[in-house]
PDB file of C-alpha atoms in Angstrom:
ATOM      1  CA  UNK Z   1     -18.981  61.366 -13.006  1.00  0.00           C
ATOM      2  CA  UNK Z   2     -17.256  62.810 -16.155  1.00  0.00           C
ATOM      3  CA  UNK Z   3     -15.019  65.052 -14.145  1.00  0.00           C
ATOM      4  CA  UNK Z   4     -13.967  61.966 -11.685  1.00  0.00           C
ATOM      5  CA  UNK Z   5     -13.290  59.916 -14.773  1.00  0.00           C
ATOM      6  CA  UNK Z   6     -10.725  62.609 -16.371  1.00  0.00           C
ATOM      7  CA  UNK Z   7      -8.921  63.487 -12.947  1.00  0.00           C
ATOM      8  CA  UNK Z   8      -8.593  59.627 -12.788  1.00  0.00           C
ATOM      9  CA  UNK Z   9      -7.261  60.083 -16.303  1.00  0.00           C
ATOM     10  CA  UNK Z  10      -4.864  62.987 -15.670  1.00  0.00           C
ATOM     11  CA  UNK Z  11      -3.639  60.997 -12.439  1.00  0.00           C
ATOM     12  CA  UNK Z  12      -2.308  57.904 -14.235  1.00  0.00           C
ATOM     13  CA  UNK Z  13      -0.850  60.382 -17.463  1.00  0.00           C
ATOM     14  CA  UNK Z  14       0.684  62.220 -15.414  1.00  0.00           C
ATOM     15  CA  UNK Z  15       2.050  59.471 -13.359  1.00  0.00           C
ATOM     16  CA  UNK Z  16       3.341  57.872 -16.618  1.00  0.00           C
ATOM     17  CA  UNK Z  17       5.289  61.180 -17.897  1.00  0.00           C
ATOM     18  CA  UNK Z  18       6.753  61.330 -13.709  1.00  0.00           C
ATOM     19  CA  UNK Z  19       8.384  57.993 -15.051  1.00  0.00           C
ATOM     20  CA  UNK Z  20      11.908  58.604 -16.923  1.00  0.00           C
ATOM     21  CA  UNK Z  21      12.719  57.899 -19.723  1.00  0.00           C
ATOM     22  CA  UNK Z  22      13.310  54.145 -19.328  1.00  0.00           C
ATOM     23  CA  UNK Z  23       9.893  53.569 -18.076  1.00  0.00           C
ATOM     24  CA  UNK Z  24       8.129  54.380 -20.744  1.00  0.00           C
ATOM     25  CA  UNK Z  25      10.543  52.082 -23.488  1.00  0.00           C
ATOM     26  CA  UNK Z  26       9.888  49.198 -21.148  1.00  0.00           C
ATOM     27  CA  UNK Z  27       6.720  48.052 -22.707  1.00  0.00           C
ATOM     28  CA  UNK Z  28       8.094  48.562 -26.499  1.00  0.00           C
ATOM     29  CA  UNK Z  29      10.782  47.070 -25.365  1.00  0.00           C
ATOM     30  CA  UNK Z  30       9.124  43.772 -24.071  1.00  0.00           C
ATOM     31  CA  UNK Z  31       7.378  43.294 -27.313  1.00  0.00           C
ATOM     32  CA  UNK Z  32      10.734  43.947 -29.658  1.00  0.00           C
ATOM     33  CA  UNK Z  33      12.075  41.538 -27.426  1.00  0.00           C
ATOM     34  CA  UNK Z  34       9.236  38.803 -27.063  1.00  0.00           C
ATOM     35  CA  UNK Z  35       8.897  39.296 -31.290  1.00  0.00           C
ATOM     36  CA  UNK Z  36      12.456  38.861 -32.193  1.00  0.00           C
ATOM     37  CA  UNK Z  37      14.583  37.460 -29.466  1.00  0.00           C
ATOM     38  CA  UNK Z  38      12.817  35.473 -27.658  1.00  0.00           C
ATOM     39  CA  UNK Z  39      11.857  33.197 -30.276  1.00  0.00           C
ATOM     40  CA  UNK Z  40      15.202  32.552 -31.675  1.00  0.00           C
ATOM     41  CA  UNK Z  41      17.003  31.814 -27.361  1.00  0.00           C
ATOM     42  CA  UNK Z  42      14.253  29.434 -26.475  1.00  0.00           C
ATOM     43  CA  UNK Z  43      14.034  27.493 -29.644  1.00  0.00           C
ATOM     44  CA  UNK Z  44      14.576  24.089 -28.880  1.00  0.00           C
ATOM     45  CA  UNK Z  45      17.469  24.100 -31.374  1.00  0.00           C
ATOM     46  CA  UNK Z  46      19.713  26.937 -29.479  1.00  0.00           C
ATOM     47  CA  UNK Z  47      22.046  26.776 -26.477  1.00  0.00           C
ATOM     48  CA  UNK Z  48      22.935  27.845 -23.099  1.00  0.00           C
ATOM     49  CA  UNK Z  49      24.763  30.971 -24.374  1.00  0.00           C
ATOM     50  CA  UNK Z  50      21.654  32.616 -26.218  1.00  0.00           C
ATOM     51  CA  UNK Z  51      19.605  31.676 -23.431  1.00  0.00           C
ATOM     52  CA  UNK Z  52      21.725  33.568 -21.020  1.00  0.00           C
ATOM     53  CA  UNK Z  53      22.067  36.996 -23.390  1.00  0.00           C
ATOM     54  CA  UNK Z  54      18.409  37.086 -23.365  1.00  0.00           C
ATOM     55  CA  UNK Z  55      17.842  36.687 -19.874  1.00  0.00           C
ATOM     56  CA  UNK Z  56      20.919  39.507 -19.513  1.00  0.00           C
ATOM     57  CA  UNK Z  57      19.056  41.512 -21.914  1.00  0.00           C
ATOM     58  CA  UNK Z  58      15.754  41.405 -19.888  1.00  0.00           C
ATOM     59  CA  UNK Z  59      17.592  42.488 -16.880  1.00  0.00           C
ATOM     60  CA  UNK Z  60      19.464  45.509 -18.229  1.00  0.00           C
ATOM     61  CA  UNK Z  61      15.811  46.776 -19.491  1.00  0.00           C
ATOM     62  CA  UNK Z  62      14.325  46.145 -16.459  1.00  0.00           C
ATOM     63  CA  UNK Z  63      17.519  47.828 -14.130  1.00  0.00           C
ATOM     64  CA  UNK Z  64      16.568  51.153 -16.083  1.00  0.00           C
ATOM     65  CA  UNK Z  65      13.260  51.785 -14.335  1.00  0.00           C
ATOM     66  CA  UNK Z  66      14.660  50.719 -10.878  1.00  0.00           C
ATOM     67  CA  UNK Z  67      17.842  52.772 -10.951  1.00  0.00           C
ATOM     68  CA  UNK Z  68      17.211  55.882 -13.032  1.00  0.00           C
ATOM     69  CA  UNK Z  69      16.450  58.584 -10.183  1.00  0.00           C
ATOM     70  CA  UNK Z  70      19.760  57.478  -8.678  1.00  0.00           C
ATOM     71  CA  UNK Z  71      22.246  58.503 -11.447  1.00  0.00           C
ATOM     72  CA  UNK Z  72      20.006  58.932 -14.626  1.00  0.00           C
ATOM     73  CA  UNK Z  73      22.590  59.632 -17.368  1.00  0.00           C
ATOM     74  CA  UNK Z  74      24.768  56.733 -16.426  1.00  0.00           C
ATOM     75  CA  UNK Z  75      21.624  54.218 -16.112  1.00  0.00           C
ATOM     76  CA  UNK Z  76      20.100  54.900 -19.437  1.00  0.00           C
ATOM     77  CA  UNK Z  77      23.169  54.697 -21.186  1.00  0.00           C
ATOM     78  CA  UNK Z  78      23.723  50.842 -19.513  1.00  0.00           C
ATOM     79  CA  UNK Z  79      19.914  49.878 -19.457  1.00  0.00           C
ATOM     80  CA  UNK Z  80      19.804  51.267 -23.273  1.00  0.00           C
ATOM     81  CA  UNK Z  81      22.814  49.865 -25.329  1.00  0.00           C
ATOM     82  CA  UNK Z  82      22.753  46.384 -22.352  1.00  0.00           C
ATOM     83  CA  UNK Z  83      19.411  45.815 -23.613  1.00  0.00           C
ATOM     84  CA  UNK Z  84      20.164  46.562 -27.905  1.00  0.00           C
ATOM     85  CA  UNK Z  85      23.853  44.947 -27.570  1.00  0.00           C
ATOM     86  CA  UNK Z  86      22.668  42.079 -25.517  1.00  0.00           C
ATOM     87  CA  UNK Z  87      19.883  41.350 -27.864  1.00  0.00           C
ATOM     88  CA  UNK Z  88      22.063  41.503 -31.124  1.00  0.00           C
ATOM     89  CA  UNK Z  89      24.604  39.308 -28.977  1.00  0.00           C
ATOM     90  CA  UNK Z  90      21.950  36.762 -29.957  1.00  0.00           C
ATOM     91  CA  UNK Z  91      21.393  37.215 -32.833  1.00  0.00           C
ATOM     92  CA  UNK Z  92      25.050  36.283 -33.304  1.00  0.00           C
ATOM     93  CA  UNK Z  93      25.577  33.488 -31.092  1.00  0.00           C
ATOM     94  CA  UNK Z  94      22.727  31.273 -31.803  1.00  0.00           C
ATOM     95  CA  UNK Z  95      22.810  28.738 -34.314  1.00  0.00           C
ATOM     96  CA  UNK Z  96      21.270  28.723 -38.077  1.00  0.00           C
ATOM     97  CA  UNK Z  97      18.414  26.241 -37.377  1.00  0.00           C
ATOM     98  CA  UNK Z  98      17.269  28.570 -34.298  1.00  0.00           C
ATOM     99  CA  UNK Z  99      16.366  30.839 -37.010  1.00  0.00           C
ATOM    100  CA  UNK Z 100      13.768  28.283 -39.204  1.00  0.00           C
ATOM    101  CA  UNK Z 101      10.583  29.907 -37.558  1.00  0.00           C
ATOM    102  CA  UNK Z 102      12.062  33.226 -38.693  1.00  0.00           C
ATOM    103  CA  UNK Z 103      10.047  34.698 -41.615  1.00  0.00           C
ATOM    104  CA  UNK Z 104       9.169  37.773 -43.379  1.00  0.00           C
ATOM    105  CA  UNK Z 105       6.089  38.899 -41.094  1.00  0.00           C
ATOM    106  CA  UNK Z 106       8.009  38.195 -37.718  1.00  0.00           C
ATOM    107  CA  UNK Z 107      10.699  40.125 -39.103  1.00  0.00           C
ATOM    108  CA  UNK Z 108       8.261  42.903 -39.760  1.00  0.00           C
ATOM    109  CA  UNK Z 109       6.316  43.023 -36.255  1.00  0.00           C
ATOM    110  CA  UNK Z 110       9.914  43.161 -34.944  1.00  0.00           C
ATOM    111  CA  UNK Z 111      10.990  46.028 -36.990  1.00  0.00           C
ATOM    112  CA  UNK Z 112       8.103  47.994 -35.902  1.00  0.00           C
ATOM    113  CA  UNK Z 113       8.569  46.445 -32.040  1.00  0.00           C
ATOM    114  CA  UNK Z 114      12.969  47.841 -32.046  1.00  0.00           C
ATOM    115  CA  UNK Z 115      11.448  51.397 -33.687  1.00  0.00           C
ATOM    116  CA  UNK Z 116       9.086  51.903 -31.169  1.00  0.00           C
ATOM    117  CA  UNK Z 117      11.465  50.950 -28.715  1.00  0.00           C
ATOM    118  CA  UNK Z 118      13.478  53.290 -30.142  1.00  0.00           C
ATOM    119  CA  UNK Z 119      10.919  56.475 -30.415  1.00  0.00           C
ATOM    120  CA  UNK Z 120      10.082  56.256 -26.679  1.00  0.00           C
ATOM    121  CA  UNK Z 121      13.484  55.457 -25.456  1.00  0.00           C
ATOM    122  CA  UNK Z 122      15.034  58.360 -27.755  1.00  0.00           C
ATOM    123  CA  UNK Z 123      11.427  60.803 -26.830  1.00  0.00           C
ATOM    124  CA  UNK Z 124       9.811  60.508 -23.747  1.00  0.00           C
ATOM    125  CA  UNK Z 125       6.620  61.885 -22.820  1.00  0.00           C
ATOM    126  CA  UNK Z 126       7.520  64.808 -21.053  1.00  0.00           C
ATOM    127  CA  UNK Z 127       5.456  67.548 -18.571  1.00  0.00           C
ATOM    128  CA  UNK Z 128       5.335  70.793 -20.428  1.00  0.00           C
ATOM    129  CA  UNK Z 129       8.172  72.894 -19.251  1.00  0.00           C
ATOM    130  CA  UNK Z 130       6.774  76.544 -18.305  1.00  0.00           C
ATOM    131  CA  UNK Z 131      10.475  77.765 -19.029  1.00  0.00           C
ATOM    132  CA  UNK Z 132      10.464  76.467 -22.728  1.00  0.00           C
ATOM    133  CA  UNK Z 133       7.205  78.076 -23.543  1.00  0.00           C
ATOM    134  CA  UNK Z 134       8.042  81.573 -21.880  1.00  0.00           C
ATOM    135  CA  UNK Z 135       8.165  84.849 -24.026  1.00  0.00           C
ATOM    136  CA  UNK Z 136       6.131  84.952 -27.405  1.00  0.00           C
ATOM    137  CA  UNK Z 137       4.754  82.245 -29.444  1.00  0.00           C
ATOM    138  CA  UNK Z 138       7.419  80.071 -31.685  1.00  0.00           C
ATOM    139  CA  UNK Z 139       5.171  79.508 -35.052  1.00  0.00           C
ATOM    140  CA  UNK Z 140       6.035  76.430 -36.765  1.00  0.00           C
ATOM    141  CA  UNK Z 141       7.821  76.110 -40.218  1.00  0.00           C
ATOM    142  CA  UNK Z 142       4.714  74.525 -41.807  1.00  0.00           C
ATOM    143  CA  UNK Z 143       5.011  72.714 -45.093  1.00  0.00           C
ATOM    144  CA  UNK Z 144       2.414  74.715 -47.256  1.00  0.00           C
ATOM    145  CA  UNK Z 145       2.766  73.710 -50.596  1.00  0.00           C
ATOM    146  CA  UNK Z 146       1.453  70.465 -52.192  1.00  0.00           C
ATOM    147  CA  UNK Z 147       5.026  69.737 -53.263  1.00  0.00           C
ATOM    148  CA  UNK Z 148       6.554  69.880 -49.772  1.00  0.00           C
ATOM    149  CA  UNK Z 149       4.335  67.557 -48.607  1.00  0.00           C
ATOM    150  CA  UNK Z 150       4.433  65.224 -51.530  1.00  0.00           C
ATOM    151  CA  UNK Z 151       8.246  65.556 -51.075  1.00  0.00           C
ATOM    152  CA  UNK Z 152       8.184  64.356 -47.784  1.00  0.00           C
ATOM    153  CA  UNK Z 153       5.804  61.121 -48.556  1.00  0.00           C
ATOM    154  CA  UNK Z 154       7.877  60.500 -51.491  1.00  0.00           C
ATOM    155  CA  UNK Z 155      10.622  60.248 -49.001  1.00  0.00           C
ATOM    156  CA  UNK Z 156       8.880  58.066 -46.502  1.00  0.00           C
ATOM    157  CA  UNK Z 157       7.453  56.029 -49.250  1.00  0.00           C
ATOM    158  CA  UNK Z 158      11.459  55.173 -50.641  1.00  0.00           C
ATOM    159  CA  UNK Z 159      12.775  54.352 -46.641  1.00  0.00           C
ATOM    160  CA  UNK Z 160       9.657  51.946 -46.641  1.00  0.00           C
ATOM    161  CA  UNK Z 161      10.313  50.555 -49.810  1.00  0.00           C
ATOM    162  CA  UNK Z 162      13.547  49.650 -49.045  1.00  0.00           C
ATOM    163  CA  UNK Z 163      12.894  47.727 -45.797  1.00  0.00           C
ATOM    164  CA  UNK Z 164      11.428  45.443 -48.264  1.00  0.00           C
ATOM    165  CA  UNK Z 165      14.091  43.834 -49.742  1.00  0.00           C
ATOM    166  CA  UNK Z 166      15.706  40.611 -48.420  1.00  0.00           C
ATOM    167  CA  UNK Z 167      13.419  38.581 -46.598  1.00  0.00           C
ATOM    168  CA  UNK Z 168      13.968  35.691 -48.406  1.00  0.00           C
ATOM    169  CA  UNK Z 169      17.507  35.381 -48.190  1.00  0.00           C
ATOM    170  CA  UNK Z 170      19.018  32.270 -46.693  1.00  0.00           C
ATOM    171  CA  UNK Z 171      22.672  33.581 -45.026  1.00  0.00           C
ATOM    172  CA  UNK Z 172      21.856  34.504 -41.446  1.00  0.00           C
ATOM    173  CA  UNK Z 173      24.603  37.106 -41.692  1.00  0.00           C
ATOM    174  CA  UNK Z 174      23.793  38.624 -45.014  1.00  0.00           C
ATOM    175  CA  UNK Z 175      20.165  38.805 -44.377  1.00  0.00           C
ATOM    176  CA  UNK Z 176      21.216  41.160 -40.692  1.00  0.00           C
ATOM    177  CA  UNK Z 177      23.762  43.391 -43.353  1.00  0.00           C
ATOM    178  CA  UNK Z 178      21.106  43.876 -45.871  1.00  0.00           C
ATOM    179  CA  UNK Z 179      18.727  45.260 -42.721  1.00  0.00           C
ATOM    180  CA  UNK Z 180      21.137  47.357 -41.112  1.00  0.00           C
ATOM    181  CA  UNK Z 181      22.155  48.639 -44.602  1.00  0.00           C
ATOM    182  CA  UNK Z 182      18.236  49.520 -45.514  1.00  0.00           C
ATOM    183  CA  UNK Z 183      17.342  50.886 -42.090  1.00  0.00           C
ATOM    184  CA  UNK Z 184      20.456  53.028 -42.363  1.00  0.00           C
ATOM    185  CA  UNK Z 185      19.622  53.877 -45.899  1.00  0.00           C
ATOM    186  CA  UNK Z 186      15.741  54.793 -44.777  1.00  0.00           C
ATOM    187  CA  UNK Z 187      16.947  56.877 -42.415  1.00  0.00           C
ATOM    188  CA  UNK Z 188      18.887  59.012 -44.715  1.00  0.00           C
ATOM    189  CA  UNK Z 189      16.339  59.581 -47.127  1.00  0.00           C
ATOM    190  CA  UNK Z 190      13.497  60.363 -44.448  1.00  0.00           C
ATOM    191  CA  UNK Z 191      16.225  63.091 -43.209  1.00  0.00           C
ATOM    192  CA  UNK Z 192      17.014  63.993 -46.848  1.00  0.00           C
ATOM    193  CA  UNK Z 193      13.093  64.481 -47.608  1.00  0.00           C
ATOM    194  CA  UNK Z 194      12.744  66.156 -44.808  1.00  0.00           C
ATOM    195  CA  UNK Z 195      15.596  68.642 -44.571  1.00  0.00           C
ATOM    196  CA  UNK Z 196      14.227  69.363 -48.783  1.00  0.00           C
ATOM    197  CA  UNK Z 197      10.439  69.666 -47.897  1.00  0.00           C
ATOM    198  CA  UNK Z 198      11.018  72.567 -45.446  1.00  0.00           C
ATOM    199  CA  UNK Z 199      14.111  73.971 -47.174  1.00  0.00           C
ATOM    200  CA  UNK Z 200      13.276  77.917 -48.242  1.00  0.00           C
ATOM    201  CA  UNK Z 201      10.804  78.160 -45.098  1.00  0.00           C
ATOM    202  CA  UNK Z 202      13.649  79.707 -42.696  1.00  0.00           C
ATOM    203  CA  UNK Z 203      11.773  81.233 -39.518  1.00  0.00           C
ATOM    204  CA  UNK Z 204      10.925  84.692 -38.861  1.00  0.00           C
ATOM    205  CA  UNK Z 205      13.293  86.955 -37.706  1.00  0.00           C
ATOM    206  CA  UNK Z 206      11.913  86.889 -34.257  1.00  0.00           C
ATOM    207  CA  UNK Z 207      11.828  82.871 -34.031  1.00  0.00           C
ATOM    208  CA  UNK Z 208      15.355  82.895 -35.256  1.00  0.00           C
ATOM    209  CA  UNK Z 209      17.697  81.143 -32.968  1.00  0.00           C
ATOM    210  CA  UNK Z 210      20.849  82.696 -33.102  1.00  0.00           C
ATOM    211  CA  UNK Z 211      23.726  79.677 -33.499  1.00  0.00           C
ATOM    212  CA  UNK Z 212      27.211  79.916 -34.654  1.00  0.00           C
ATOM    213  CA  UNK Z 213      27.414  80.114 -38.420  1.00  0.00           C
ATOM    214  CA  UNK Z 214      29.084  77.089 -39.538  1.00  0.00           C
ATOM    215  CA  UNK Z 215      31.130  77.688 -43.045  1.00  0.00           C
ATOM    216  CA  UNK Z 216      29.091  77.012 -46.269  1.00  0.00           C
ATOM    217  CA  UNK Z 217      31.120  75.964 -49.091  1.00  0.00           C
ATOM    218  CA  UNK Z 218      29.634  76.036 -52.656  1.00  0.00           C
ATOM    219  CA  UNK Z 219      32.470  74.405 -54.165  1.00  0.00           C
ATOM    220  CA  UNK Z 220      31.578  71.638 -51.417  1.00  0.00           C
ATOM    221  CA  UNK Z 221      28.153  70.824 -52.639  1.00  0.00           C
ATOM    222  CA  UNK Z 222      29.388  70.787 -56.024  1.00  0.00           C
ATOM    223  CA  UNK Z 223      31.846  68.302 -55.531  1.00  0.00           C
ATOM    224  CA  UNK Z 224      29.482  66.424 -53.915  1.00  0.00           C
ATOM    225  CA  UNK Z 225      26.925  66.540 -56.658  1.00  0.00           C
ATOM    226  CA  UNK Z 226      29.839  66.062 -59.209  1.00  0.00           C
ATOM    227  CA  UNK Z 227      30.656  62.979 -57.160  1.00  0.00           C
ATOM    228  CA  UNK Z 228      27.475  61.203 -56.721  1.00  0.00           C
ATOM    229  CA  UNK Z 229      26.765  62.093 -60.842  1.00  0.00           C
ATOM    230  CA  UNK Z 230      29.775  60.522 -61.921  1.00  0.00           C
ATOM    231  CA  UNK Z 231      29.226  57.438 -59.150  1.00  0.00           C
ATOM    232  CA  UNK Z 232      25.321  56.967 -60.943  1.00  0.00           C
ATOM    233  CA  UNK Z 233      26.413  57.119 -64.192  1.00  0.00           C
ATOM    234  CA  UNK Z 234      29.685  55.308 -64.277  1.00  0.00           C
ATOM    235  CA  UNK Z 235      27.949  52.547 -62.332  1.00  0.00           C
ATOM    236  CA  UNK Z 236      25.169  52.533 -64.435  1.00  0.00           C
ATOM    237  CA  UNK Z 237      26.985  52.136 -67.966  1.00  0.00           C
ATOM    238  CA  UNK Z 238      28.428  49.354 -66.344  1.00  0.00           C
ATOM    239  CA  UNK Z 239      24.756  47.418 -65.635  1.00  0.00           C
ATOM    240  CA  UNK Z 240      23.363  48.496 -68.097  1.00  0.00           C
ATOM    241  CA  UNK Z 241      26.440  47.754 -71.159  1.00  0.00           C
ATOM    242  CA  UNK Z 242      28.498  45.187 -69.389  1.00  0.00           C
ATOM    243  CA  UNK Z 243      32.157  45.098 -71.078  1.00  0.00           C
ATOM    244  CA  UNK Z 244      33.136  41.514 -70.425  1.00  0.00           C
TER     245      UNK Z 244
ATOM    246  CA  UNK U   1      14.119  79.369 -60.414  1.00  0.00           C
ATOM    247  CA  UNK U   2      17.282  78.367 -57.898  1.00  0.00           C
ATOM    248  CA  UNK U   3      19.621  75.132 -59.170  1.00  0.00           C
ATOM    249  CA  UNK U   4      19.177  73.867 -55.599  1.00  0.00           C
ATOM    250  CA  UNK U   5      15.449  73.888 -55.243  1.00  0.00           C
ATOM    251  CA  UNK U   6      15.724  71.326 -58.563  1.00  0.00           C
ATOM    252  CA  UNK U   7      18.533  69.775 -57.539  1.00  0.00           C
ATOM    253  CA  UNK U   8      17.488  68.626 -54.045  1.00  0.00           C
ATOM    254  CA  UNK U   9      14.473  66.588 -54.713  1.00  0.00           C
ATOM    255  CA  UNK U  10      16.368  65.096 -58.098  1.00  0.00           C
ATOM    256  CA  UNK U  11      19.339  64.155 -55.789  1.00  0.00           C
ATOM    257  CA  UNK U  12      16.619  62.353 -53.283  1.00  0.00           C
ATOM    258  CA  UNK U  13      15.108  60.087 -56.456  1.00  0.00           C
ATOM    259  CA  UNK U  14      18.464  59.478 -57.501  1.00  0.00           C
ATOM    260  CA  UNK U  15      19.427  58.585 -53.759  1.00  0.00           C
ATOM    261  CA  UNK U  16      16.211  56.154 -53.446  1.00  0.00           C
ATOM    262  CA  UNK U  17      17.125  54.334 -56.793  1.00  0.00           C
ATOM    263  CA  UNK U  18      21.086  53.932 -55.965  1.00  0.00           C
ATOM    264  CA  UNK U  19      20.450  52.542 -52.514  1.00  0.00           C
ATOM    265  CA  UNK U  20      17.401  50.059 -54.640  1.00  0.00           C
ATOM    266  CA  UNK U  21      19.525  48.971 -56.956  1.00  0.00           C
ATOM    267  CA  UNK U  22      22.716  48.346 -53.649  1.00  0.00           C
ATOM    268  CA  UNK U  23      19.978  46.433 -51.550  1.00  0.00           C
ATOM    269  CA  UNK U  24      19.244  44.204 -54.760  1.00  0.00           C
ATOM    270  CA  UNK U  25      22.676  43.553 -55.338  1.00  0.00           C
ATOM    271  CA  UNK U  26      23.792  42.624 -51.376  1.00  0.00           C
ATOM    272  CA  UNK U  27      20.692  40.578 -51.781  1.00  0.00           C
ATOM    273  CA  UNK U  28      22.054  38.966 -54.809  1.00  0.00           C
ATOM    274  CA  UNK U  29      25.555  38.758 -53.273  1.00  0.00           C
ATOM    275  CA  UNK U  30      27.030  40.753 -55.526  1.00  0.00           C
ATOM    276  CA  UNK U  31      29.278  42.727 -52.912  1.00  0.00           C
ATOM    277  CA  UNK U  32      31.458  44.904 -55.084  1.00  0.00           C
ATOM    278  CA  UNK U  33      28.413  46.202 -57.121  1.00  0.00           C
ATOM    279  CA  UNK U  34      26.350  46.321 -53.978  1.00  0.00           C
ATOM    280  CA  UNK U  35      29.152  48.493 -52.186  1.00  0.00           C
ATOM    281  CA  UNK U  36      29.530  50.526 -55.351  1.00  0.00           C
ATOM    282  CA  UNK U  37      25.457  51.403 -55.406  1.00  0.00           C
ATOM    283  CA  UNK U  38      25.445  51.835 -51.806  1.00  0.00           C
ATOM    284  CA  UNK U  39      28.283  54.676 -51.875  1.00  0.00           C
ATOM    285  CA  UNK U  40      26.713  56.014 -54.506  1.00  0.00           C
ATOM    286  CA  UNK U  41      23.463  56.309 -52.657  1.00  0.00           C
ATOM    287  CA  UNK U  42      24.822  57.692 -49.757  1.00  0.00           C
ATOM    288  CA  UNK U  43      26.696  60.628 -51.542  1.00  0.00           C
ATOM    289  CA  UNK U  44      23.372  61.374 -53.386  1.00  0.00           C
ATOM    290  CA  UNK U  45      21.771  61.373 -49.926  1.00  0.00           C
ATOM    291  CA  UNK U  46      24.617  64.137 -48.710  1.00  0.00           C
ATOM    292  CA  UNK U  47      24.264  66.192 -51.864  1.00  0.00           C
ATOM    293  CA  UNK U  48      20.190  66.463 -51.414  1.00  0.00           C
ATOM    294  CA  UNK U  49      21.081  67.826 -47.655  1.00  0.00           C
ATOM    295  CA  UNK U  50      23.120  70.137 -49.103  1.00  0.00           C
ATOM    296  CA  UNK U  51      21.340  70.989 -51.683  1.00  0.00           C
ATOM    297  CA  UNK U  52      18.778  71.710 -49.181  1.00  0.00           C
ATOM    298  CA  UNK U  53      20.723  73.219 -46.821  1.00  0.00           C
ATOM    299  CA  UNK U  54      21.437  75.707 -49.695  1.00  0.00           C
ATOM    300  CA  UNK U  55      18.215  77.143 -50.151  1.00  0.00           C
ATOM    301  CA  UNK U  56      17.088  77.223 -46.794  1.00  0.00           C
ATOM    302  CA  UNK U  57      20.076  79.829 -46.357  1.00  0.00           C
TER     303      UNK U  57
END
């Protein structure tokens, strides 16, 4: 009985990593889409023009599935940026009162909706590859000290934190800047954290990968250091000891 | 103890706070400050990679 159950099981997973790439965003997909699109083309208050980039951005997810065995490179990249450009299209184009059922938890659900989205469109489940796991095991950098780890939370605590300012703000177009700017933002100081929590863990000499040896510049990173000091602590005289 | 195995974490706090203090002022339309805090942040950001990238090598 057990053993019918888990072929059953391994027949639909393995199915479901057969699928490319587009497949498996569709369902993510649906939901960023139902969250924060949806709402805002089919408000009573909104036009043809919405109505129609919603409808083309359903169509350029769902062409992604149908078409990717033919040419999948090309359909991804159409399916992919049709469905994110068509969606921000509007965004754009609809009108401010569209936007009154809007608040701070939808916003949230739909945050979580586009990243998802975005984690199975950008990593597919894959089967393992026999040729990637040939020759002797690759260990993994692992982050062993209590600091590495509290590094990388530290990190992932700060990108959260700032996703949570400006909910509340009224401009339409202000409110979209202040997310792009804060999802931008998170995203460099998750890659910050994490580049610092493993930093000093370099792999054994047998896991090394050689790669071309890009030119390290001390006087570079000082400069940069120098830079963002001087940025910090000219800008913060200024807040703190205004002069006018 | 290295300079960059200090310097990277304390560029990552200063990076979080900078890019605070640039969401708070876009929030508060404040654009020139906000731009100002944001640059800032995103030069701390680059010096805790390289910081990092430092000691790794």
């Amino acid at each position: 009985m057990n053993d019918t159950l888990n072929r059953e099981r391994e027949g639909v997973l393995s199915w479901w990593r057969a699928q490319g790439a587009t497949f498996q965003a569709v369902v993510p997909g649906l939901y960023a889409w139902g969250v924060t699109v949806e709402p805002v083309s089919w408000s009573p208050r909104s036009g043809a023009a919405p109505k129609l980039l919603a409808s083309a951005a359903l169509v350029a997810l769902a062409i992604g599935p149908a078409f990717e065995r033919r040419a999948p490179d090309q359909v991804r990249l159409v399916s992919g940026w049709g469905f994110v450009l068509s969606s921000i299209l509007v965004w754009v184009v609809a009108p401010e009162p569209a936007f009154a059922a809007f608040d701070a938890r939808r916003g949230i659900a739909g945050m979580l909706g586009w990243a998802l989205f975005a984690f199975a469109s950008a990593s597919p489940a894959r089967e393992a590859r026999i040729a990637a796991t040939a020759g002797p095991p690759v260990r993994p950098r692992a982050l062993d000290s209590r600091a590495d780890v509290s590094m990388l939370f530290v990190g992932l605590a700060a990108a959260v934190a700032l996703q949570l300012i400006g909910w509340r703000v009224a401009d339409r177009d202000r409110m979209l800047l202040i997310r792009t700017v804060g999802i931008a933002g998170g995203l460099g100081l998750i890659t910050a954290a994490g580049a610092a929590a493993i930093a000093g863990k370099a792999p054994a000499d047998e896991d090394r990968v050689p790669r071309p040896r890009r030119s390290r510049l001390p006087a570079r990173v000082v400069v940069v250091a120098l830079l963002a000091c001087i940025l910090v602590g000219v800008g913060t005289v200024y807040e703190l000891w205004p002069l006018h | 103890m290295q300079i960059s195995s200090v310097a990277a974490p304390l560029f990552l706090a200063m990076a979080t706070g900078t890019l605070w203090v640039g969401g708070q002022a876009l929030v508060e339309a404040r654009d020139l400050s906000a731009t100002y805090w944001l640059v800032a942040g995103a030069v701390s950001v680059r010096a805790s990679l390289m910081f990092s990238e430092k000691r790794r090598s």
